[in-house]
Tab-separated table of C-alpha atoms and ligand atoms in Angstrom:
chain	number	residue	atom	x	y	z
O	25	UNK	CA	-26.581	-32.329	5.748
O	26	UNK	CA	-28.811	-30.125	7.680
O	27	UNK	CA	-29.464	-31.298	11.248
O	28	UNK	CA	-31.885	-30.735	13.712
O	29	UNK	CA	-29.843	-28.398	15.598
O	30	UNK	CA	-29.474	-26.212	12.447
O	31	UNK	CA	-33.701	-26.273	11.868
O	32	UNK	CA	-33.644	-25.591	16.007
O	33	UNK	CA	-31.526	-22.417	15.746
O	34	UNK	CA	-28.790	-23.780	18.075
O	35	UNK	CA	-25.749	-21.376	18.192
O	36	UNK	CA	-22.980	-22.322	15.987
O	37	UNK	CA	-20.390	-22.460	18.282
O	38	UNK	CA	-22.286	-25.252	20.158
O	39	UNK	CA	-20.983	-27.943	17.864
O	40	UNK	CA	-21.014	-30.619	19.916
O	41	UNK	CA	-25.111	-30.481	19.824
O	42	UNK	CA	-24.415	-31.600	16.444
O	43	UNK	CA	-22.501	-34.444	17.080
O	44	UNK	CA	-18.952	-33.136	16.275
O	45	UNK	CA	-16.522	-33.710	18.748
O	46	UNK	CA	-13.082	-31.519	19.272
O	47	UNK	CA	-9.867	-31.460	17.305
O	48	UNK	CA	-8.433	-31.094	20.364
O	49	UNK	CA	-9.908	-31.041	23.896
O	50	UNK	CA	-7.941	-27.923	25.052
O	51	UNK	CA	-7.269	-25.122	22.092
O	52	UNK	CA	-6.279	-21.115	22.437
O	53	UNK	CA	-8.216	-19.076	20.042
O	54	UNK	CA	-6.079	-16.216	19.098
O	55	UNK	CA	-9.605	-14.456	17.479
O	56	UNK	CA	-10.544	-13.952	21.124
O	57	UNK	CA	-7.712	-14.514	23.228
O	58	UNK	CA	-9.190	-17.852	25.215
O	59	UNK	CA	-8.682	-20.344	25.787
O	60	UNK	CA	-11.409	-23.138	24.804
O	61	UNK	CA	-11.615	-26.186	27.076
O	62	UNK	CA	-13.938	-28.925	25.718
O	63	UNK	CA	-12.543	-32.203	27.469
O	64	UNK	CA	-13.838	-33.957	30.372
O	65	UNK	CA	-11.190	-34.783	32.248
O	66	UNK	CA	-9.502	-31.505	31.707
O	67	UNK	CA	-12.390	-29.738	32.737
O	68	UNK	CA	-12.193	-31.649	36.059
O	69	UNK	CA	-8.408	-31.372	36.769
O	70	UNK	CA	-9.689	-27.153	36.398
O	71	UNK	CA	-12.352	-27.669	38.875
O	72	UNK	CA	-10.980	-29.569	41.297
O	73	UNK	CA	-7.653	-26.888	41.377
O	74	UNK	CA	-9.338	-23.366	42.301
O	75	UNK	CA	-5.816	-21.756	43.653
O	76	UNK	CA	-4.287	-22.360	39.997
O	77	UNK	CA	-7.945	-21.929	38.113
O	78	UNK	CA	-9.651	-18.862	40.065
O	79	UNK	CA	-13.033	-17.744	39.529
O	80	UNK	CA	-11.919	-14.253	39.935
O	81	UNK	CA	-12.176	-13.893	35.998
O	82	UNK	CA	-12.820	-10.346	35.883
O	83	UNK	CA	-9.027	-9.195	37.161
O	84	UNK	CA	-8.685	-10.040	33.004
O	85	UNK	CA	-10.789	-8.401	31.802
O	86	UNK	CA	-9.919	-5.347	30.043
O	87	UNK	CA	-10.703	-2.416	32.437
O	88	UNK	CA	-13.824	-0.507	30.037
O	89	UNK	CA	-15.002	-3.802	30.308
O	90	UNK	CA	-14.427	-4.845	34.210
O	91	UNK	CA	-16.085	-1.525	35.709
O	92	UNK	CA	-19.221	-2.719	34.281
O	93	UNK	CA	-19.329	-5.346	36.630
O	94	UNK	CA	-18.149	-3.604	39.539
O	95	UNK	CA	-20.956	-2.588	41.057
O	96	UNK	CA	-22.112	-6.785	40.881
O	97	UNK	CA	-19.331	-8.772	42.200
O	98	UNK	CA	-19.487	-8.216	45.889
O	99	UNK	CA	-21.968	-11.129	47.556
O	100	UNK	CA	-21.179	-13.036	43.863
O	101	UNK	CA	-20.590	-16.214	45.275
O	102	UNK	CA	-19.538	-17.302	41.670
O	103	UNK	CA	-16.298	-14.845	40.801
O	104	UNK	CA	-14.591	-15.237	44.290
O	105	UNK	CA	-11.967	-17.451	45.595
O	106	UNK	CA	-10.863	-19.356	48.840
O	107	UNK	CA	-10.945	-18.286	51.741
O	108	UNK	CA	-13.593	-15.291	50.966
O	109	UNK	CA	-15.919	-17.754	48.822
O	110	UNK	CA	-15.730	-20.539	51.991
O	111	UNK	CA	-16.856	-17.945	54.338
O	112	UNK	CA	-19.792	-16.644	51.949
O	113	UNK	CA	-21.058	-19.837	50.807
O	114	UNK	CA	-21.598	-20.945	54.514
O	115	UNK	CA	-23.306	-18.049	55.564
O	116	UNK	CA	-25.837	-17.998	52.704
O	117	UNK	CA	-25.861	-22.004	52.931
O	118	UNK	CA	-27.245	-21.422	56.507
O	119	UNK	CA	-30.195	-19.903	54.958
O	120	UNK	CA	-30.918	-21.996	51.997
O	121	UNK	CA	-30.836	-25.698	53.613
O	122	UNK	CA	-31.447	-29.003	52.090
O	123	UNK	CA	-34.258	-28.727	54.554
O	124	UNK	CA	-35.914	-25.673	53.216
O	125	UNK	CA	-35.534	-27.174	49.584
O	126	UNK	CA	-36.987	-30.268	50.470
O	127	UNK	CA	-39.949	-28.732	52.446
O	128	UNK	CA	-41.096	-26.853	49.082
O	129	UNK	CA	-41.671	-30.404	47.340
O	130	UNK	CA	-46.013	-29.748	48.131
O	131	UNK	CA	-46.086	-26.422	47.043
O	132	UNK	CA	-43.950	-27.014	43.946
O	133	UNK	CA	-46.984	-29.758	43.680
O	134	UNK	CA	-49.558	-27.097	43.891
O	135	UNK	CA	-48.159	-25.115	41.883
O	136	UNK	CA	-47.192	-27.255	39.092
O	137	UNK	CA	-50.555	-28.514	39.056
O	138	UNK	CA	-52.283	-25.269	39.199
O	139	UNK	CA	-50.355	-24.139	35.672
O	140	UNK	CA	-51.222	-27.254	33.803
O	141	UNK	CA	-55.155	-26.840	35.159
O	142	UNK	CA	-54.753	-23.793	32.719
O	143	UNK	CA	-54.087	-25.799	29.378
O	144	UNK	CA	-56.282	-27.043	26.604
O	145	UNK	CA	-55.480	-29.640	24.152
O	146	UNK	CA	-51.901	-27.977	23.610
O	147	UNK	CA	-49.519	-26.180	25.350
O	148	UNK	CA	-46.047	-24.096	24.940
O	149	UNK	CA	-43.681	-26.162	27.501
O	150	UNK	CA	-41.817	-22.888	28.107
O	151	UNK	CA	-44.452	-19.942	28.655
O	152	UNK	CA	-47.410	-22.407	30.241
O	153	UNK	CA	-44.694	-24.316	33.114
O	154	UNK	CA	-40.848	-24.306	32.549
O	155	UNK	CA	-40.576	-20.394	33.205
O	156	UNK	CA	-43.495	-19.437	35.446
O	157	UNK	CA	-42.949	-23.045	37.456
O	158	UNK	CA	-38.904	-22.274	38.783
O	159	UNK	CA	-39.604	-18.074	38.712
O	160	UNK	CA	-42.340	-18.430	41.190
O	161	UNK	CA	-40.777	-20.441	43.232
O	162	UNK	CA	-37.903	-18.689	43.795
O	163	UNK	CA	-39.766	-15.537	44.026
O	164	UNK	CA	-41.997	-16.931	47.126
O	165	UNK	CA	-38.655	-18.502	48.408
O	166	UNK	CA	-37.033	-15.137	48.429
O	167	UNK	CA	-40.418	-13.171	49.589
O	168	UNK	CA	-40.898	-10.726	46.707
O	169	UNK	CA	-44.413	-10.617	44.964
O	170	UNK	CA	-44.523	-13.756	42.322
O	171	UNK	CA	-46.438	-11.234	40.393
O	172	UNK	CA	-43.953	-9.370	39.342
O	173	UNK	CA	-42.121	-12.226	37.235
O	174	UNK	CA	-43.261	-10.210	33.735
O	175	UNK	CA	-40.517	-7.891	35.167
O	176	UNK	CA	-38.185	-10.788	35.878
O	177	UNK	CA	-38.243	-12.060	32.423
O	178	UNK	CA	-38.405	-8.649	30.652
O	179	UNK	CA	-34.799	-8.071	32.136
O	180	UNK	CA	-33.146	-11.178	31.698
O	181	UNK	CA	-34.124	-11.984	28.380
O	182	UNK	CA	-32.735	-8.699	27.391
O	183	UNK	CA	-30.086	-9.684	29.106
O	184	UNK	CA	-29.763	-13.355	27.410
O	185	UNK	CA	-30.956	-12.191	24.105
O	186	UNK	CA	-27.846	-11.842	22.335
O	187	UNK	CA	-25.594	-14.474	20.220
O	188	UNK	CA	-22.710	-13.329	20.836
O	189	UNK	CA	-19.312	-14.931	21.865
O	190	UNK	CA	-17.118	-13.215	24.091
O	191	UNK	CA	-13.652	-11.697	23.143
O	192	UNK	CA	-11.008	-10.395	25.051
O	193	UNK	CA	-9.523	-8.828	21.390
O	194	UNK	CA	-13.064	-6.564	20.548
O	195	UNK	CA	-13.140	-4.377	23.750
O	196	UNK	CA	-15.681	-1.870	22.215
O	197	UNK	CA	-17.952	-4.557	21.485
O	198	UNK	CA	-17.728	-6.212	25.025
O	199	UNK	CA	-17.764	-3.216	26.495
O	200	UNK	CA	-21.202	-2.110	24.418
O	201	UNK	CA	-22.525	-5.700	25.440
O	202	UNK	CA	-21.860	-6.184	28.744
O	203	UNK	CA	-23.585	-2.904	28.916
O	204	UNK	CA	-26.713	-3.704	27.975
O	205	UNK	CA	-26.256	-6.927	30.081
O	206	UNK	CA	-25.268	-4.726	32.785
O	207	UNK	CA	-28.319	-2.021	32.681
O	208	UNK	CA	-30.703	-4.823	33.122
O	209	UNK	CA	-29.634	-6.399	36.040
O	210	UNK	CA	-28.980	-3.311	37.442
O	211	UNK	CA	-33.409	-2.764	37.303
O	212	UNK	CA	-33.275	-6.573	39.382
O	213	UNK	CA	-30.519	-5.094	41.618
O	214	UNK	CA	-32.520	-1.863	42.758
O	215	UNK	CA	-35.692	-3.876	42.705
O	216	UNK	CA	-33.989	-6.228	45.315
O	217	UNK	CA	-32.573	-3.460	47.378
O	218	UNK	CA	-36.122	-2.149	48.319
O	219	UNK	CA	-37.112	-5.118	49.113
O	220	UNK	CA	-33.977	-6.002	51.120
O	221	UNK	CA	-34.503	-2.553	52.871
O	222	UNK	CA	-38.074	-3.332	53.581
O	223	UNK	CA	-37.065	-7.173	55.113
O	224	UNK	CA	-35.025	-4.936	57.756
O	225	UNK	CA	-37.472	-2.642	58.787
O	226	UNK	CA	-40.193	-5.495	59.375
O	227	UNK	CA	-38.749	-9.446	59.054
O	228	UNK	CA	-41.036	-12.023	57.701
O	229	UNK	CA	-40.712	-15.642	57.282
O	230	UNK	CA	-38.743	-15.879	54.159
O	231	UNK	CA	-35.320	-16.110	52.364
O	232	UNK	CA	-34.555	-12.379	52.117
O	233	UNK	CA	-35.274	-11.873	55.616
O	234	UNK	CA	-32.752	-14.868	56.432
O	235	UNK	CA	-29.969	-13.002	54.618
O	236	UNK	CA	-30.446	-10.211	56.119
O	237	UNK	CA	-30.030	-11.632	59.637
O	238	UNK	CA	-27.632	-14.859	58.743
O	239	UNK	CA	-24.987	-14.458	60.981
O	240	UNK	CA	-21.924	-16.817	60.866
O	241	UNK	CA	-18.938	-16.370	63.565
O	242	UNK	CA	-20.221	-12.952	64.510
O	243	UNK	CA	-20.126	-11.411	60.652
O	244	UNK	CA	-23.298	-10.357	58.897
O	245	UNK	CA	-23.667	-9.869	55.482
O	246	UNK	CA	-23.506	-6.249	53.606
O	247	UNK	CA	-26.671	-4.902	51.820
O	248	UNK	CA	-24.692	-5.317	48.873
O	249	UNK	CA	-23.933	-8.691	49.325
O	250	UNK	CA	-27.932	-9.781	50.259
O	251	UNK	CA	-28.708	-7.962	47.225
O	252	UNK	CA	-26.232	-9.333	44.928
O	253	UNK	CA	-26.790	-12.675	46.074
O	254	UNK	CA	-30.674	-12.378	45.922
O	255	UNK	CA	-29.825	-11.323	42.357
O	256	UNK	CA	-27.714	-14.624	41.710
O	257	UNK	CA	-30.644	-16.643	43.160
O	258	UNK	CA	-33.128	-15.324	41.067
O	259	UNK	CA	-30.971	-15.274	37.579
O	260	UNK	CA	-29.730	-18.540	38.387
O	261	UNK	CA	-32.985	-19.978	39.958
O	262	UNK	CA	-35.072	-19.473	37.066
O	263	UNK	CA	-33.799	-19.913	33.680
O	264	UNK	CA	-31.670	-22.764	34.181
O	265	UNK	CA	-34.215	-24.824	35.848
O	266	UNK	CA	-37.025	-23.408	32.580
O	267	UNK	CA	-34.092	-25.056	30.324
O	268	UNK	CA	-33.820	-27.916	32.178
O	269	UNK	CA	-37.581	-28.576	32.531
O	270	UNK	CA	-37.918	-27.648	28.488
O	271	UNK	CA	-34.582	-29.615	27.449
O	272	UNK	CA	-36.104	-32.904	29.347
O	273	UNK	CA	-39.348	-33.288	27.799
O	274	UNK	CA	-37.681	-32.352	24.102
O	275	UNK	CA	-34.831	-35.203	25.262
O	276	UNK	CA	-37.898	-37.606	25.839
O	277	UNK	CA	-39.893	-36.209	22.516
O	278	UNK	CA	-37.109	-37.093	20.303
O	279	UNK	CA	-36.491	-40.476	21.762
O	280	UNK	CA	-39.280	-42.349	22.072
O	281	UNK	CA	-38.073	-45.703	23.007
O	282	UNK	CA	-36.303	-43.830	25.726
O	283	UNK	CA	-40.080	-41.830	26.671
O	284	UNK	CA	-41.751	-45.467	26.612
O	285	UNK	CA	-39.244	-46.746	29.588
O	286	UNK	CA	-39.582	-43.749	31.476
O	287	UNK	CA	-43.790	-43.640	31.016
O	288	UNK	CA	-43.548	-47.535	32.016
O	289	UNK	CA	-41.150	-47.050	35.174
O	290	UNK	CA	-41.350	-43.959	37.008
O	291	UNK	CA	-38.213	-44.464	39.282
O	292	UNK	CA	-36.722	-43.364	35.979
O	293	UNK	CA	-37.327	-39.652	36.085
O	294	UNK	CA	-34.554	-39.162	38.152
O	295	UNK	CA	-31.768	-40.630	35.340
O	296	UNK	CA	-34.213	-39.197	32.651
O	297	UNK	CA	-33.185	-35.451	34.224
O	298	UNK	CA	-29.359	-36.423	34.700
O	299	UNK	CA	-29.368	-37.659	31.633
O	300	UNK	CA	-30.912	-34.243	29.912
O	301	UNK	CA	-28.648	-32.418	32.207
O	302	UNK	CA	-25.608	-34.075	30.622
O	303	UNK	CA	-27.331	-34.430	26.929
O	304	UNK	CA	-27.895	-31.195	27.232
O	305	UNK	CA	-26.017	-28.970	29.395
O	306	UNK	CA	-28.185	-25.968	30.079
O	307	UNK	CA	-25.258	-23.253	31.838
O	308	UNK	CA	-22.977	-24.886	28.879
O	309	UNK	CA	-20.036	-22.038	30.523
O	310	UNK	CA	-18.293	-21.293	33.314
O	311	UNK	CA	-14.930	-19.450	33.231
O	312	UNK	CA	-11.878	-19.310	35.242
O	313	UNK	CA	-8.420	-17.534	35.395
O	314	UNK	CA	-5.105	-19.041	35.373
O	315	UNK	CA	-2.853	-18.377	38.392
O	316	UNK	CA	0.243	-19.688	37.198
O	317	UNK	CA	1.877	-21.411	34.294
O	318	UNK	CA	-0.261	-25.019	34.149
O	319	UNK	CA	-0.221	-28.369	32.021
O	320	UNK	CA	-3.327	-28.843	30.585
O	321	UNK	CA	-4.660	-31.652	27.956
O	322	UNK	CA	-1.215	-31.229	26.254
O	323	UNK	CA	-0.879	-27.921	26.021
O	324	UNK	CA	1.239	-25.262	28.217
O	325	UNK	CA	-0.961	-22.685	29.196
O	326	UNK	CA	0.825	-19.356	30.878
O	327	UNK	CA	-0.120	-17.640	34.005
O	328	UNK	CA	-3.369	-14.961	33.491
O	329	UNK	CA	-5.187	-16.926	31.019
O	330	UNK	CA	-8.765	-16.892	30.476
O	331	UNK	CA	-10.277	-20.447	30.198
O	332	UNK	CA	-13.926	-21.088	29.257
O	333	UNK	CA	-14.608	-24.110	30.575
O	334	UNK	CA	-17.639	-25.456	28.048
O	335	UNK	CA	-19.511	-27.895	30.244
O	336	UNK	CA	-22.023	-29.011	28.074
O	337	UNK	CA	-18.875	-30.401	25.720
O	338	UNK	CA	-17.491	-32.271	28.268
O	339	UNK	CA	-20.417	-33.950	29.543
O	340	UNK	CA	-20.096	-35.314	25.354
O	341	UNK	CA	-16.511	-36.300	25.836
O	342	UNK	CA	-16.035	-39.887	24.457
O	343	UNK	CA	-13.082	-40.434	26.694
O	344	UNK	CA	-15.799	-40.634	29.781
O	345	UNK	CA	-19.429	-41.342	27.754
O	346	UNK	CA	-19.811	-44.593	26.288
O	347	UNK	CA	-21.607	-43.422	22.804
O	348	UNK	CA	-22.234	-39.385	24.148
O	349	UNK	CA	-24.158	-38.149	21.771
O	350	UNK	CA	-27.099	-40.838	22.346
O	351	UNK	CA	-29.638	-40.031	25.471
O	352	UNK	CA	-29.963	-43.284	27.322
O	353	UNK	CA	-32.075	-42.877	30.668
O	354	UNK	CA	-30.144	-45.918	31.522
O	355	UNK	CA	-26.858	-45.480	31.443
O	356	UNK	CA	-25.104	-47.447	34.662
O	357	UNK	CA	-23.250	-44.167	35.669
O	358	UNK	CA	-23.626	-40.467	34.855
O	359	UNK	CA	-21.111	-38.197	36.806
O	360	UNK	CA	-22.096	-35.346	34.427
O	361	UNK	CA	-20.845	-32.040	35.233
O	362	UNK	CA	-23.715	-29.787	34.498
O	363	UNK	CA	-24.086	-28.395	37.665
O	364	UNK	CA	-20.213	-27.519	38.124
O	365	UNK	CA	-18.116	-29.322	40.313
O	366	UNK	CA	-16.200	-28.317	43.997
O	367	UNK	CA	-16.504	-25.778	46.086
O	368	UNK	CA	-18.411	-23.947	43.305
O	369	UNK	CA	-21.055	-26.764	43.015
O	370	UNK	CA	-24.246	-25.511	41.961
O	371	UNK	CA	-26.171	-24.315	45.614
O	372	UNK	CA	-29.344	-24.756	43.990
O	373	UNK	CA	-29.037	-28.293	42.597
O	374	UNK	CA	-31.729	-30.086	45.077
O	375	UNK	CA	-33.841	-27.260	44.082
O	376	UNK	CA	-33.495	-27.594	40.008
O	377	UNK	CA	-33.550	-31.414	40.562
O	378	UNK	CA	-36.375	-31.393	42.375
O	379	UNK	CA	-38.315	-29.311	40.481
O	380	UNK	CA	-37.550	-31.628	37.734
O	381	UNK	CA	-38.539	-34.426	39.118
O	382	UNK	CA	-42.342	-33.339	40.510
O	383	UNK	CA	-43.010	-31.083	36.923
O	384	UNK	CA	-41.617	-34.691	34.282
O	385	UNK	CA	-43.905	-36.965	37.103
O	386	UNK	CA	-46.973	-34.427	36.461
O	387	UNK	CA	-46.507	-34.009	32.965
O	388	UNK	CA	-46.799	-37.855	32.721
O	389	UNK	CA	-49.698	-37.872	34.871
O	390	UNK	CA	-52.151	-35.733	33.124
O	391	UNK	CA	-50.489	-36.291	29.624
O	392	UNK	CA	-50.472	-39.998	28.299
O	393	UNK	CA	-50.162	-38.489	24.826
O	394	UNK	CA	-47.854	-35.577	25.319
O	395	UNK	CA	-45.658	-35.280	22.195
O	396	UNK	CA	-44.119	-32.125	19.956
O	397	UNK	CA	-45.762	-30.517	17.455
O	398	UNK	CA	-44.865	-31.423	14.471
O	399	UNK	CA	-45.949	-28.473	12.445
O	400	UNK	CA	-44.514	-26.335	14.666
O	401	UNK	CA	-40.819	-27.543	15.915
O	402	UNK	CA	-38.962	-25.844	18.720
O	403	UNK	CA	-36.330	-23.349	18.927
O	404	UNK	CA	-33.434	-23.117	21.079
O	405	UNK	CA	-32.330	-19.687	23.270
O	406	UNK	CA	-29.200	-18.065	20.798
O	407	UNK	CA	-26.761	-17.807	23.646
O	408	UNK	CA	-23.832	-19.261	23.419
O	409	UNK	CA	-23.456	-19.703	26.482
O	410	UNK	CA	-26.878	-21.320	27.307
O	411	UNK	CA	-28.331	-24.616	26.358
O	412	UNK	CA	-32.110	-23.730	26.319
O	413	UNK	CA	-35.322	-24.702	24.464
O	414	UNK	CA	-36.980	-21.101	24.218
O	415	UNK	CA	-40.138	-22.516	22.829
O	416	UNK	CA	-41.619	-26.243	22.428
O	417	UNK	CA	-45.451	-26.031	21.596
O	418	UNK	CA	-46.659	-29.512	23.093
O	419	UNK	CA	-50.255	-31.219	21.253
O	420	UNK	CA	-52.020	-33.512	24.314
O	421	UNK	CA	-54.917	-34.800	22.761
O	422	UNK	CA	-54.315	-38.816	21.232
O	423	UNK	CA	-53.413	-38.313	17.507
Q	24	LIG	C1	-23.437	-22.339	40.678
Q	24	LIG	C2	-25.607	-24.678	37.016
Q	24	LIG	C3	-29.939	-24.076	39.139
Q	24	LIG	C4	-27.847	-21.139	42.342
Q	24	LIG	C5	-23.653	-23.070	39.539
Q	24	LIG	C6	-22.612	-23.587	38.680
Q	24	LIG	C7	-23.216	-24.222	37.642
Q	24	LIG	C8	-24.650	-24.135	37.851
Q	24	LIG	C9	-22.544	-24.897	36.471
Q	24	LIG	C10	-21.092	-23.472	38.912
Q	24	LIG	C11	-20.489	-22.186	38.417
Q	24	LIG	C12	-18.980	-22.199	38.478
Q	24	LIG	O1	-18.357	-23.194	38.866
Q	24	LIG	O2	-18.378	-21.174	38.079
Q	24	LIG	C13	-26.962	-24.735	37.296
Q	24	LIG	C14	-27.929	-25.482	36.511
Q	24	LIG	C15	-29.153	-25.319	37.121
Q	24	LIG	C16	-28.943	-24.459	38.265
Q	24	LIG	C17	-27.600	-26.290	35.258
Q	24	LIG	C18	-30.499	-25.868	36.744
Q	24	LIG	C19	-30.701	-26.910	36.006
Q	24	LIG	C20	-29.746	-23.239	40.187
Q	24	LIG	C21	-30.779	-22.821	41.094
Q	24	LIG	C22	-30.186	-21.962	41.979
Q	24	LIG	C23	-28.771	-21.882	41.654
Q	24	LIG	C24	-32.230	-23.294	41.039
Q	24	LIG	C25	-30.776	-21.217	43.140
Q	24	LIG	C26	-31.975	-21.177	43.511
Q	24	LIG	C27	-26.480	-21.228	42.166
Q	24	LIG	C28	-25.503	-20.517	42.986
Q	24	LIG	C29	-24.226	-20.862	42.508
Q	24	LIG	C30	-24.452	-21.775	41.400
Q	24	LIG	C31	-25.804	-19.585	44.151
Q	24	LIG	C32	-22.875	-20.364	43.009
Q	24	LIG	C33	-22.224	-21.373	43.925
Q	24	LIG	C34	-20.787	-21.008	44.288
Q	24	LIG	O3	-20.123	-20.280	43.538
Q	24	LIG	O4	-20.348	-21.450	45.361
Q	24	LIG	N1	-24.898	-23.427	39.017
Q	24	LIG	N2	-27.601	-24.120	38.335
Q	24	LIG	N3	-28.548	-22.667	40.566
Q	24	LIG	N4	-25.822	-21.975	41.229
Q	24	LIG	FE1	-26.704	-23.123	39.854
């Protein structure tokens, strides 16, 4: 039976977005070498145990493949490991404060409000707020010109816009993908270097500038390392917080009894968010590398392995959801794992969730008839690796 994640275009090794749940929660594929993990508690045990699960991933990959990341990994707070990570993530922590987060709540306000003031009696969720709302505002965080986010998205959708899985067994392929991958963030990469250089020559009052001169225990960071890191924020910064934004309001669009309690009791929004962060998972990977011969869910898994780590199945995992595949705004706990877990715990978090929060609260504002089109559904990003609505045209007018 066809479902709606077939009619969506949702990838088909996202099968838990169907509603099918694991043979096992921890299985090597010998197509591609890795090794799948899909449970929930496994998928803690591997984030809570970064000396035998390391983030430095790319040590296995095969070498064609690895140099095409070289030039990235230095500053990439994501591939590196205790101590080097700890030392890092407080430096660039000093510059990106709960504080600064929280003081963007008005102009994420004005902002939010100013996009909607340009929609008639329908909208696309995606183009008209969930991308421009979390692109601009990291853009204005960072100090480069807001303007320039056609440029932005021209590069990392090129960069997203494929469906395919990775392998460790089709090194031509990988290498030809993570090529193209590779080329366009290398365009983000040069365009952040000028304005890195710039940020030295003349400091203003934003995040760039704040990299450039964080100092912790007497070390600065590199250019490379501002750069690479302004890269992260602004991959990172903007399309998971356009899927999470897009994924919410189809979550409440689908499930209307669900829509009614949150219309009826705002101090929902907050679960309604969680809930479509868990429901679904919009970074559905993250991957680590074994250190050393480990027990996991069963299974012996040798030294120099490369796990991927599927998020977005573990938040469905039975063993820690009470009925996972339904979206309940209600639920009396939700320690989804969406945003990682550790000392790798998503940095921007407050951000995503606050941006979240004051976009839903706006929407319901304005909106009180907000609903999907049904003539023209939505479709999801093809990624594998992504849990994203990539398009959601929106009728606001009563029916
Ligand atoms: C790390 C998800 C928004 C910046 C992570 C990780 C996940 C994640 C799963 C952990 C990676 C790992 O363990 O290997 C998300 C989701 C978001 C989101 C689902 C939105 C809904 C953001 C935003 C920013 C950001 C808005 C910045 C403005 C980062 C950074 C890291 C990170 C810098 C690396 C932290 C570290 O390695 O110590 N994110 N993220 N993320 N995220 Fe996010």
């Amino acid at each position: 039976m066809a479902t709606a994640a077939d009619t969506w275009g949702i990838n088909e090794a996202q099968f838990w977005l169907r509603g099918d749940h694991p043979e096992q929660p921890v299985k090597f594929d010998p197509a591609t070498g890795l090794w799948n993990v899909y449970g929930y508690p496994e998928a803690h045990q591997i984030l809570s145990d970064p000396k035998t699960f390391s983030s430095d991933t790319q040590r296995l990959l095969p070498e064609k493949v690895a140099k095409n990341f070289e030039a990235f990994s230095e500053g990439n707070l994501v591939n590196m490991d205790p101590p080097e990570h700890g030392h890092l993530r407080k430096l660039v922590s000093h510059a990106f404060t709960p504080k600064v987060v929280a003081d963007l709540e008005p102009r994420i306000a004005e902002l939010a409000g100013e996009l909607l003031d340009g929609v008639g009696d329908r909208m696309e969720m995606v183009t008209d707020l969930a991308y421009p709302l979390p692109v601009i505002v990291i853009a204005e965080l960072l100090g480069v010109p807001a303007s320039d986010r056609g440029l932005f998205r021209e590069w990392v959708d090129a960069m997203l816009n494929n469906n395919v899985q990775f392998t460790l067994t089709d090194t031509d392929e990988m290498e030809k993908q993570t090529a193209v991958a590779v080329e366009q963030v290398g365009k983000l990469t040069e365009y952040l270097r000028e304005h890195a250089a710039e940020r030295r020559r003349k400091p203003r009052e934003d995040l760039l500038t704040k990299l450039v001169e964080a100092e912790v225990e007497g070390s600065r960071l590199s250019e490379n390392q501002v750069v690479n890191f302004a890269n992260v924020l602004l991959i990172a910064g903007h399309i998971t917080t356009t899927a999470l934004l897009g994924n919410t309001v189809l979550c409440l669009d689908t499930n209307p009894e669900q829509y009614a309690k949150v219309r009826a009791d705002r101090s929902l929004v907050p679960a309604a968010i969680e809930e479509s962060l868990r429901y679904f998972s919009p970074f559905a990977l993250v991957s680590r590398a074994t250190t050393e011969e480990v027990e996991l869910g069963g299974q012996t898994v040798p030294a120099d392995q490369l796990m991927m780590l599927w998020l977005a199945a573990a938040n469905r995992d039975p063993r820690q959801f009470t009925d996972p595949d339904t979206y309940d705004v209600t639920r009396p706990a939700n320690p989804q794992i969406a945003f990682g877990r550790g000392i790798h715990f998503c940095l921007g978090a407050p951000l995503a969730r606050l941006e979240g929060r004051v976009a839903l609260n706006l929407l319901l504002d304005r909106f009180p008839h907000l609903r999907s089109d049904p003539d023209d559904g939505p479709t999801f990003v093809p990624s594998p690796s992504m849990t994203a609505v990539r398009r959601l045209p929106l009728l606001l007018t009563p029916r």
